[in-house]
XYZ file of C-alpha atoms in Angstrom:
271
model
C 0.060 0.107 0.213
C 2.896 2.279 0.897
C 4.474 1.763 -2.515
C 1.188 2.606 -4.273
C 0.745 5.911 -2.198
C 4.486 6.671 -3.096
C 3.822 5.983 -6.855
C 0.664 8.176 -7.005
C 2.506 11.007 -5.167
C 5.388 10.957 -7.899
C 2.856 10.600 -10.605
C 1.084 13.717 -9.165
C 4.291 15.623 -8.778
C 5.163 14.860 -12.579
C 1.819 15.848 -13.848
C 1.873 19.416 -11.903
C 5.248 19.725 -13.461
C 4.194 18.578 -17.129
C 0.709 20.158 -17.435
C 1.690 23.900 -17.224
C 4.516 23.107 -20.144
C 2.163 21.502 -22.013
C -0.536 24.515 -21.871
C 2.471 26.785 -22.991
C 3.566 24.442 -25.785
C -0.065 24.005 -27.113
C -0.804 27.725 -26.689
C -0.514 29.208 -30.567
C 0.969 32.400 -29.636
C 4.302 31.309 -29.128
C 4.094 29.162 -32.166
C 2.609 32.394 -34.038
C 5.931 34.405 -32.910
C 8.395 31.736 -33.973
C 6.547 31.175 -37.207
C 6.670 34.800 -38.130
C 10.269 34.505 -37.616
C 10.543 31.490 -39.794
C 8.637 33.254 -42.740
C 10.685 36.554 -42.275
C 13.974 34.813 -42.676
C 12.781 32.719 -45.583
C 11.451 35.559 -47.541
C 14.928 37.228 -46.820
C 16.663 34.325 -48.279
C 14.341 33.758 -51.335
C 13.441 37.499 -52.369
C 17.025 38.779 -51.207
C 15.547 42.436 -50.389
C 17.937 45.202 -49.814
C 20.131 45.476 -46.981
C 17.851 48.174 -45.357
C 14.822 46.168 -45.749
C 16.248 43.224 -44.554
C 17.939 44.668 -41.515
C 14.555 46.705 -40.638
C 12.600 43.506 -40.799
C 15.015 41.568 -38.561
C 15.391 44.302 -36.230
C 11.519 44.689 -35.521
C 11.310 41.031 -35.303
C 13.791 41.079 -32.699
C 12.090 43.795 -30.893
C 8.689 41.959 -31.131
C 10.269 38.672 -29.850
C 12.074 40.391 -26.913
C 8.918 42.211 -26.035
C 7.095 39.117 -25.674
C 9.490 37.505 -23.508
C 8.825 36.713 -19.840
C 12.501 37.583 -18.632
C 12.357 41.099 -20.305
C 9.000 41.753 -18.702
C 10.293 40.610 -15.235
C 13.209 42.829 -15.774
C 11.345 45.752 -17.086
C 8.873 45.643 -14.078
C 11.608 45.066 -11.718
C 13.030 48.560 -12.306
C 9.718 49.988 -11.116
C 8.764 47.493 -8.374
C 12.081 46.302 -7.068
C 12.596 49.038 -3.896
C 8.772 48.685 -2.762
C 7.712 46.262 -0.230
C 4.042 44.492 -0.048
C 3.911 44.687 3.741
C 4.636 47.481 6.414
C 5.266 47.681 10.016
C 4.174 50.950 11.842
C 3.925 52.043 15.452
C 0.647 53.839 14.975
C -2.180 53.604 12.274
C -1.813 56.180 9.533
C -4.307 57.404 6.682
C -4.183 55.200 3.599
C -4.902 56.407 0.139
C -6.026 53.523 -2.449
C -5.940 54.450 -6.104
C -8.302 53.509 -8.423
C -7.602 51.444 -11.622
C -10.177 50.391 -14.256
C -13.864 49.718 -14.332
C -16.131 47.049 -15.552
C -19.110 47.919 -17.654
C -22.478 46.975 -16.048
C -24.058 43.736 -17.203
C -26.840 44.008 -19.703
C -30.034 45.239 -17.983
C -28.200 46.581 -15.070
C -26.710 49.929 -14.151
C -24.022 48.961 -11.395
C -20.738 49.389 -12.509
C -17.934 46.897 -10.909
C -14.225 47.076 -10.171
C -11.809 45.538 -12.406
C -9.371 43.020 -11.032
C -6.463 45.639 -10.576
C -8.930 48.018 -8.552
C -10.031 44.930 -6.715
C -6.536 43.987 -5.694
C -5.777 47.399 -4.585
C -8.843 47.725 -2.274
C -8.000 44.373 -1.166
C -4.591 45.583 0.099
C -6.079 48.660 1.618
C -8.429 46.398 3.553
C -5.664 44.221 4.714
C -3.753 47.115 6.066
C -6.802 48.331 8.058
C -7.250 45.081 9.533
C -3.831 44.741 10.563
C -3.992 48.038 12.411
C -1.910 50.158 10.190
C -4.006 51.963 8.255
C -7.112 54.143 9.260
C -9.147 55.787 7.640
C -8.998 54.734 3.909
C -9.321 57.201 1.489
C -10.636 55.848 -1.977
C -9.447 58.172 -4.719
C -10.944 58.229 -8.368
C -13.852 59.840 -10.165
C -15.299 59.625 -13.619
C -12.402 58.968 -16.226
C -14.368 58.303 -19.468
C -17.464 60.748 -19.547
C -19.038 59.285 -22.647
C -19.737 55.922 -21.131
C -18.997 55.862 -17.119
C -22.086 56.828 -15.050
C -20.400 56.176 -11.572
C -17.213 57.714 -9.785
C -14.902 54.719 -9.124
C -14.508 55.969 -5.641
C -18.038 54.992 -4.923
C -17.593 51.581 -6.551
C -14.341 51.038 -4.291
C -16.455 52.349 -1.069
C -19.127 49.691 -1.791
C -16.295 47.006 -2.506
C -14.570 47.831 1.045
C -17.777 47.844 2.842
C -18.436 44.334 1.251
C -14.719 43.468 2.806
C -15.977 44.402 6.328
C -14.730 47.827 6.706
C -16.921 50.428 8.658
C -18.426 53.019 6.712
C -17.205 55.653 9.054
C -13.531 54.702 8.339
C -13.726 55.247 4.519
C -13.667 58.733 3.138
C -14.341 59.343 -0.819
C -12.360 61.256 -3.264
C -14.677 61.027 -6.292
C -13.273 63.710 -8.596
C -9.946 62.817 -9.565
C -9.253 61.579 -13.420
C -5.589 60.412 -13.259
C -2.823 59.808 -11.081
C -1.757 63.500 -10.758
C -5.324 64.660 -9.679
C -5.425 61.429 -7.122
C -2.517 63.213 -5.587
C -3.747 66.843 -5.483
C -7.150 65.851 -4.223
C -6.355 63.448 -1.775
C -3.541 65.701 -0.509
C -6.315 68.357 0.127
C -8.400 66.094 2.214
C -5.044 65.044 4.043
C -4.088 68.834 4.723
C -7.607 69.540 5.852
C -7.497 66.805 8.357
C -4.042 68.108 9.667
C -1.898 65.031 8.035
C 0.941 65.023 6.073
C 2.179 61.439 5.934
C -0.088 58.919 4.220
C 0.477 54.971 3.124
C -0.219 54.998 -0.262
C -1.515 51.882 -2.196
C -1.578 50.886 -5.600
C -0.194 48.658 -8.368
C 3.556 47.962 -7.750
C 4.577 49.158 -11.070
C 2.368 52.313 -10.406
C 4.094 53.373 -7.073
C 7.064 55.167 -8.360
C 5.129 57.688 -10.481
C 2.190 57.788 -7.629
C 4.527 58.447 -4.991
C 6.360 61.428 -6.822
C 2.975 62.753 -7.492
C 1.962 62.943 -3.571
C 5.359 64.193 -2.558
C 4.918 66.979 -5.047
C 1.646 68.096 -2.915
C 3.934 67.926 0.292
C 2.891 64.589 1.431
C 5.326 62.172 2.795
C 4.597 58.576 1.381
C 4.755 55.210 2.940
C 4.470 53.014 -0.588
C 2.826 49.645 -0.228
C 2.343 47.822 -3.422
C 0.069 44.998 -4.877
C -0.014 42.970 -7.990
C 3.651 42.606 -8.315
C 5.085 41.353 -11.683
C 8.520 40.843 -10.513
C 8.494 39.071 -7.241
C 10.718 36.076 -8.172
C 11.613 34.874 -11.752
C 11.141 30.926 -12.247
C 13.748 29.299 -14.402
C 11.753 26.941 -16.567
C 10.924 26.285 -20.034
C 7.874 28.452 -20.111
C 9.874 31.393 -18.980
C 11.772 31.558 -22.478
C 8.626 30.964 -24.747
C 7.020 34.079 -26.298
C 4.071 35.318 -23.921
C 1.074 37.347 -24.276
C 0.929 37.903 -20.676
C 4.916 39.093 -20.949
C 3.784 41.582 -23.801
C 0.874 43.239 -21.554
C 3.030 43.196 -18.797
C 5.762 45.236 -20.844
C 2.782 47.238 -22.053
C 1.914 48.202 -18.429
C 5.511 48.851 -17.611
C 6.075 50.958 -20.536
C 3.006 52.958 -19.682
C 4.420 53.886 -16.491
C 7.539 55.267 -18.232
C 5.687 57.203 -20.561
C 3.336 58.499 -17.934
C 6.442 59.333 -15.696
C 8.407 61.497 -18.605
C 4.905 63.086 -19.482
C 4.671 64.142 -15.770
C 8.197 65.218 -15.358
C 7.878 67.410 -18.408
C 4.780 68.948 -17.200
C 6.075 69.812 -13.661
C 3.753 67.200 -12.092
C 6.219 65.243 -10.236
């Protein structure tokens, strides 16, 4: 009986190792990227284009291939996330500001907007800090960004989410007018200054923390940054980590968005 249990355990471990690799290999995305490279090099060999066209095509393909690499996404995000913790320890609680992210449109026949996954993770981190006794009150910051379709400020949705997580209503403050990170900082800082506060725990996505922290510091607020939704916690050395991945491309896009946003804010004196 012991040998049977040992065999089943070994078989289970093998399955949990092989299955993710099998899923990655059956995903068409890596093969599309590799196939595109094969077609490109075949065309160069057969059609013999000018050196300029050949170099341009190969260069664009190399950039595309690297952009879809998990290792590149890890390193890119680590430059933004590496110095920020996901936990803190304080002697006394401080106000926490939770920044909004995206929203999900109402289901057919309904008017209620919902928090997207990233907004949920940010609120969940704020609620966690509250339960641990480090954060009170919780300021939720976010208004209507797309006036063409949105009907509910994000702060209202975040408040309802925190209430469902067990946070008392009296410990939630809404800032429902901001439309971007800079306005998050300006309007939240006004609330903090009115309360006589100049230090805050800032909760947002880890890749977003650097730009958001600079915006709050520009408003005279000392920031204790706490991240969530980290993309660069630990790199796992396995076969899948070197296959082109749509998730890696999306992650690189998020990091690039932050770099572009940081440059734009710097040029406009917002950080």
